[in-house]
Amino acid sequence: AQSVTQPDIHITVSEGASLELRCNYSYGATPYLFWYVQSPGQGLQLLLKYFSGDTLVQGIKGFEAEFKRSQSSFNLRKPSVHWSDAAEYFCAVGAGGTSYGKLTFGQGTILTVHP
Amino acid sequence: NAGVTQTPKFQVLKTGQSMTLQCAQDMNHEYMSWYRQDPGMGLRLIHYSVGAGITDQGEVPNGYNVSRSTTEDFPLRLLSAAPSQTSVYFCASRVLHRRQGGYGYTFGSGTRLTVV
């Protein structure tokens, strides 16, 4: 069965500092990987996704993530955090290929940004 | 396209009451699913459907029923609401990118349900 672990429940950074949110997945074959962001009381917004090819993926709002198969990781990074980045972030894994695989989410990481 | 539309946005139920959360999409997506979101637990899959007339259970199906009579609609029914079903519910549909590979999900804006 597929699973996702986000080890950090809550992260606090200062505005302008760099950010890395960790994501580890478990899946038997090639995974499809996603990062979503959710502002309080809002729905989910896709930041970026990885299906194949270049393991460094660029997303919206200046975010990027790197797929490392050997470490089963898909960590999200941003070089300089803005106050508007404060939100909850979810990593998710889905089945690769063309199967009707389900999307499994991690527990989420809440990001607080200090001015 | 309106995307994925969920109604209602908010609902308060008494224990034992029944209700249906509505979900509709106008993108002709075959795959639709329901998730519930609880603090510290991320989103967990309740039920999903790969097309009209076909549904299956996800990770947390107990207490919920679904049906898929049309491609557009995928309602979620709570037969006898319990306080443990207090949650935020998200409906999602999925499109396969057959040429470039992969797929994309479209989420609704959610239904916040409180059972007292």
Short mmCIF file of C-alpha atoms in Angstrom, two decimals:
data_model
loop_
_atom_site.label_atom_id
_atom_site.label_comp_id
_atom_site.label_asym_id
_atom_site.label_seq_id
_atom_site.Cartn_x
_atom_site.Cartn_y
_atom_site.Cartn_z
CA ALA A 1 0.00 0.00 0.00
CA GLN A 2 1.21 3.49 -0.74
CA SER A 3 1.84 6.00 2.03
CA VAL A 4 3.30 9.44 2.61
CA THR A 5 5.05 10.79 5.68
CA GLN A 6 5.62 14.46 6.38
CA PRO A 7 7.88 14.38 9.46
CA ASP A 8 7.39 18.01 10.44
CA ILE A 9 3.96 18.92 11.78
CA HIS A 10 4.79 22.60 12.23
CA ILE A 11 7.66 24.72 10.90
CA THR A 12 8.39 28.35 11.72
CA VAL A 13 10.70 30.49 9.59
CA SER A 14 11.48 34.17 9.32
CA GLU A 15 10.45 36.09 6.24
CA GLY A 16 13.26 35.99 3.69
CA ALA A 17 14.73 32.77 5.05
CA SER A 18 14.97 29.61 2.99
CA LEU A 19 12.49 26.78 3.43
CA GLU A 20 12.56 23.03 3.03
CA LEU A 21 9.54 20.84 3.78
CA ARG A 22 10.21 17.14 3.94
CA CYS A 23 8.19 14.39 2.30
CA ASN A 24 8.92 10.67 2.29
CA TYR A 25 6.79 8.23 0.36
CA SER A 26 6.33 4.50 0.14
CA TYR A 27 5.28 3.03 -3.17
CA GLY A 28 6.33 -0.12 -4.97
CA ALA A 29 6.72 1.27 -8.46
CA THR A 30 7.31 4.64 -10.08
CA PRO A 31 5.22 7.16 -8.15
CA TYR A 32 3.48 10.30 -9.23
CA LEU A 33 4.19 12.98 -6.62
CA PHE A 34 2.41 16.20 -5.79
CA TRP A 35 2.65 19.16 -3.45
CA TYR A 36 -0.49 21.11 -2.54
CA VAL A 37 -0.95 24.22 -0.42
CA GLN A 38 -4.01 25.14 1.61
CA SER A 39 -4.64 28.53 3.18
CA PRO A 40 -6.93 28.62 6.23
CA GLY A 41 -10.53 27.90 5.30
CA GLN A 42 -9.63 27.42 1.65
CA GLY A 43 -9.37 24.55 -0.78
CA LEU A 44 -6.27 22.88 -2.16
CA GLN A 45 -4.00 24.52 -4.68
CA LEU A 46 -1.48 22.51 -6.69
CA LEU A 47 2.08 23.82 -6.30
CA LEU A 48 3.88 21.30 -8.49
CA LYS A 49 3.92 17.68 -9.58
CA TYR A 50 6.39 15.06 -10.74
CA PHE A 51 5.55 12.35 -13.24
CA SER A 52 8.83 11.56 -15.00
CA GLY A 53 11.93 13.15 -16.48
CA ASP A 54 13.93 15.85 -14.74
CA THR A 55 13.93 15.12 -11.04
CA LEU A 56 14.00 18.83 -10.13
CA VAL A 57 10.53 20.23 -10.64
CA GLN A 58 9.62 23.91 -10.71
CA GLY A 59 6.25 25.02 -9.49
CA ILE A 60 4.24 28.14 -8.88
CA LYS A 61 5.04 30.88 -6.36
CA GLY A 62 8.79 30.19 -6.59
CA PHE A 63 8.61 26.67 -5.16
CA GLU A 64 10.61 23.70 -6.39
CA ALA A 65 10.88 20.05 -5.37
CA GLU A 66 13.40 17.34 -6.02
CA PHE A 67 12.54 13.68 -6.51
CA LYS A 68 15.15 11.37 -5.00
CA ARG A 69 14.30 7.77 -5.72
CA SER A 70 17.13 6.39 -3.59
CA GLN A 71 15.80 8.24 -0.54
CA SER A 72 12.10 7.89 -1.40
CA SER A 73 11.80 11.63 -0.90
CA PHE A 74 10.19 14.59 -2.62
CA ASN A 75 11.15 17.61 -0.54
CA LEU A 76 9.72 21.05 -1.25
CA ARG A 77 12.01 24.08 -1.22
CA LYS A 78 11.84 27.83 -1.56
CA PRO A 79 14.92 30.08 -1.40
CA SER A 80 13.20 33.07 0.23
CA VAL A 81 9.89 32.80 2.08
CA HIS A 82 7.25 35.52 1.95
CA TRP A 83 4.67 36.17 4.66
CA SER A 84 1.96 35.10 2.22
CA ASP A 85 3.46 31.59 2.14
CA ALA A 86 2.06 30.88 5.60
CA ALA A 87 -0.32 27.96 5.06
CA GLU A 88 -0.55 24.20 5.37
CA TYR A 89 1.34 22.09 2.85
CA PHE A 90 0.47 18.59 1.76
CA CYS A 91 2.57 16.05 -0.08
CA ALA A 92 0.70 13.33 -1.99
CA VAL A 93 1.58 10.19 -3.93
CA GLY A 94 -0.37 8.48 -6.68
CA ALA A 95 0.13 5.43 -8.83
CA GLY A 96 2.24 5.88 -11.93
CA GLY A 97 1.33 4.75 -15.41
CA THR A 98 -2.27 4.84 -16.56
CA SER A 99 -3.85 2.94 -13.69
CA TYR A 100 -6.69 4.37 -11.70
CA GLY A 101 -4.46 4.71 -8.68
CA LYS A 102 -5.66 6.59 -5.65
CA LEU A 103 -4.05 9.76 -4.36
CA THR A 104 -2.69 9.36 -0.84
CA PHE A 105 -1.86 12.42 1.23
CA GLY A 106 0.60 13.07 4.01
CA GLN A 107 -0.46 14.52 7.35
CA GLY A 108 0.44 18.04 6.35
CA THR A 109 2.99 20.61 7.54
CA ILE A 110 1.83 23.94 8.92
CA LEU A 111 4.15 26.79 7.97
CA THR A 112 4.30 29.92 10.12
CA VAL A 113 6.24 32.92 8.82
CA HIS A 114 7.60 35.52 11.27
CA PRO A 115 8.12 39.09 10.00
CA ASN B 1 -16.12 25.44 -16.98
CA ALA B 2 -17.20 25.70 -13.37
CA GLY B 3 -14.79 22.91 -12.33
CA VAL B 4 -15.87 20.89 -9.29
CA THR B 5 -18.84 22.32 -7.40
CA GLN B 6 -19.69 21.22 -3.88
CA THR B 7 -22.83 22.06 -1.97
CA PRO B 8 -23.50 23.00 0.73
CA LYS B 9 -20.42 24.88 1.97
CA PHE B 10 -21.44 24.55 5.61
CA GLN B 11 -23.82 22.18 7.40
CA VAL B 12 -24.72 21.39 10.99
CA LEU B 13 -26.42 18.07 11.67
CA LYS B 14 -27.78 16.42 14.76
CA THR B 15 -26.57 12.94 15.62
CA GLY B 16 -28.60 10.36 13.73
CA GLN B 17 -29.71 12.67 10.94
CA SER B 18 -28.99 11.82 7.34
CA MET B 19 -27.88 14.09 4.55
CA THR B 20 -26.28 14.16 1.12
CA LEU B 21 -23.24 16.19 0.16
CA GLN B 22 -23.44 17.14 -3.48
CA CYS B 23 -20.56 17.14 -5.94
CA ALA B 24 -20.78 18.02 -9.62
CA GLN B 25 -18.16 18.50 -12.32
CA ASP B 26 -18.55 19.77 -15.84
CA MET B 27 -15.23 18.59 -17.27
CA ASN B 28 -16.39 15.11 -18.34
CA HIS B 29 -13.88 13.49 -15.98
CA GLU B 30 -14.39 9.77 -15.46
CA TYR B 31 -12.66 9.54 -12.09
CA MET B 32 -14.17 11.23 -9.04
CA SER B 33 -13.45 10.83 -5.36
CA TRP B 34 -14.40 12.01 -1.88
CA TYR B 35 -11.92 12.88 0.86
CA ARG B 36 -12.32 13.98 4.43
CA GLN B 37 -9.82 16.30 6.11
CA ASP B 38 -9.17 16.20 9.82
CA PRO B 39 -6.46 18.13 11.74
CA GLY B 40 -3.14 16.31 11.75
CA MET B 41 -4.39 13.54 9.47
CA GLY B 42 -4.23 15.09 6.03
CA LEU B 43 -6.89 14.06 3.53
CA ARG B 44 -8.20 10.52 3.64
CA LEU B 45 -10.03 8.83 0.80
CA ILE B 46 -13.63 7.82 1.57
CA HIS B 47 -14.97 6.51 -1.75
CA TYR B 48 -14.09 6.85 -5.38
CA SER B 49 -15.57 6.16 -8.79
CA VAL B 50 -13.88 5.35 -12.09
CA GLY B 51 -17.00 6.01 -14.15
CA ALA B 52 -20.78 6.04 -14.15
CA GLY B 53 -22.14 3.00 -12.35
CA ILE B 54 -18.77 2.05 -10.79
CA THR B 55 -17.79 2.92 -7.23
CA ASP B 56 -15.36 1.52 -4.70
CA GLN B 57 -14.27 2.05 -1.12
CA GLY B 58 -11.31 4.08 -0.04
CA GLU B 59 -9.48 4.19 3.26
CA VAL B 60 -12.35 5.34 5.54
CA PRO B 61 -15.69 4.27 3.96
CA ASN B 62 -17.69 3.33 7.07
CA GLY B 63 -20.79 5.45 7.58
CA TYR B 64 -20.82 6.76 4.03
CA ASN B 65 -22.54 5.69 0.82
CA VAL B 66 -21.99 6.84 -2.74
CA SER B 67 -23.52 6.29 -6.14
CA ARG B 68 -22.58 7.43 -9.64
CA SER B 69 -25.55 7.51 -11.95
CA THR B 70 -24.05 10.13 -14.28
CA THR B 71 -20.54 11.24 -15.21
CA GLU B 72 -21.20 14.68 -13.77
CA ASP B 73 -22.49 13.90 -10.28
CA PHE B 74 -21.00 11.99 -7.35
CA PRO B 75 -23.05 12.53 -4.17
CA LEU B 76 -21.87 11.40 -0.74
CA ARG B 77 -24.54 10.19 1.68
CA LEU B 78 -24.31 10.09 5.44
CA LEU B 79 -26.93 7.60 6.55
CA SER B 80 -26.88 8.31 10.30
CA ALA B 81 -24.55 11.13 11.21
CA ALA B 82 -22.17 10.73 14.15
CA PRO B 83 -19.94 13.32 15.87
CA SER B 84 -16.92 11.42 14.50
CA GLN B 85 -18.01 12.54 11.04
CA THR B 86 -17.42 16.18 11.89
CA SER B 87 -14.88 17.12 9.25
CA VAL B 88 -14.21 19.05 6.07
CA TYR B 89 -15.16 17.08 2.98
CA PHE B 90 -13.54 17.55 -0.40
CA CYS B 91 -14.69 16.18 -3.72
CA ALA B 92 -12.17 15.80 -6.53
CA SER B 93 -12.18 14.76 -10.16
CA ARG B 94 -9.24 13.61 -12.21
CA VAL B 95 -8.20 13.89 -15.84
CA LEU B 96 -5.64 11.64 -17.48
CA HIS B 97 -3.04 13.38 -19.65
CA ARG B 98 -2.85 10.64 -22.23
CA ARG B 99 -0.30 12.30 -24.50
CA GLN B 100 2.26 13.59 -22.01
CA GLY B 101 1.49 11.15 -19.23
CA GLY B 102 0.37 11.73 -15.72
CA TYR B 103 -2.87 13.19 -14.50
CA GLY B 104 -4.31 16.20 -12.78
CA TYR B 105 -6.80 16.57 -9.96
CA THR B 106 -9.38 19.32 -9.56
CA PHE B 107 -10.69 19.80 -6.03
CA GLY B 108 -13.91 21.39 -4.93
CA SER B 109 -13.90 24.14 -2.33
CA GLY B 110 -15.05 21.82 0.43
CA THR B 111 -18.02 21.27 2.74
CA ARG B 112 -17.52 21.94 6.44
CA LEU B 113 -19.77 19.54 8.36
CA THR B 114 -20.42 19.64 12.09
CA VAL B 115 -22.37 16.87 13.81
CA VAL B 116 -23.66 17.73 17.28
#
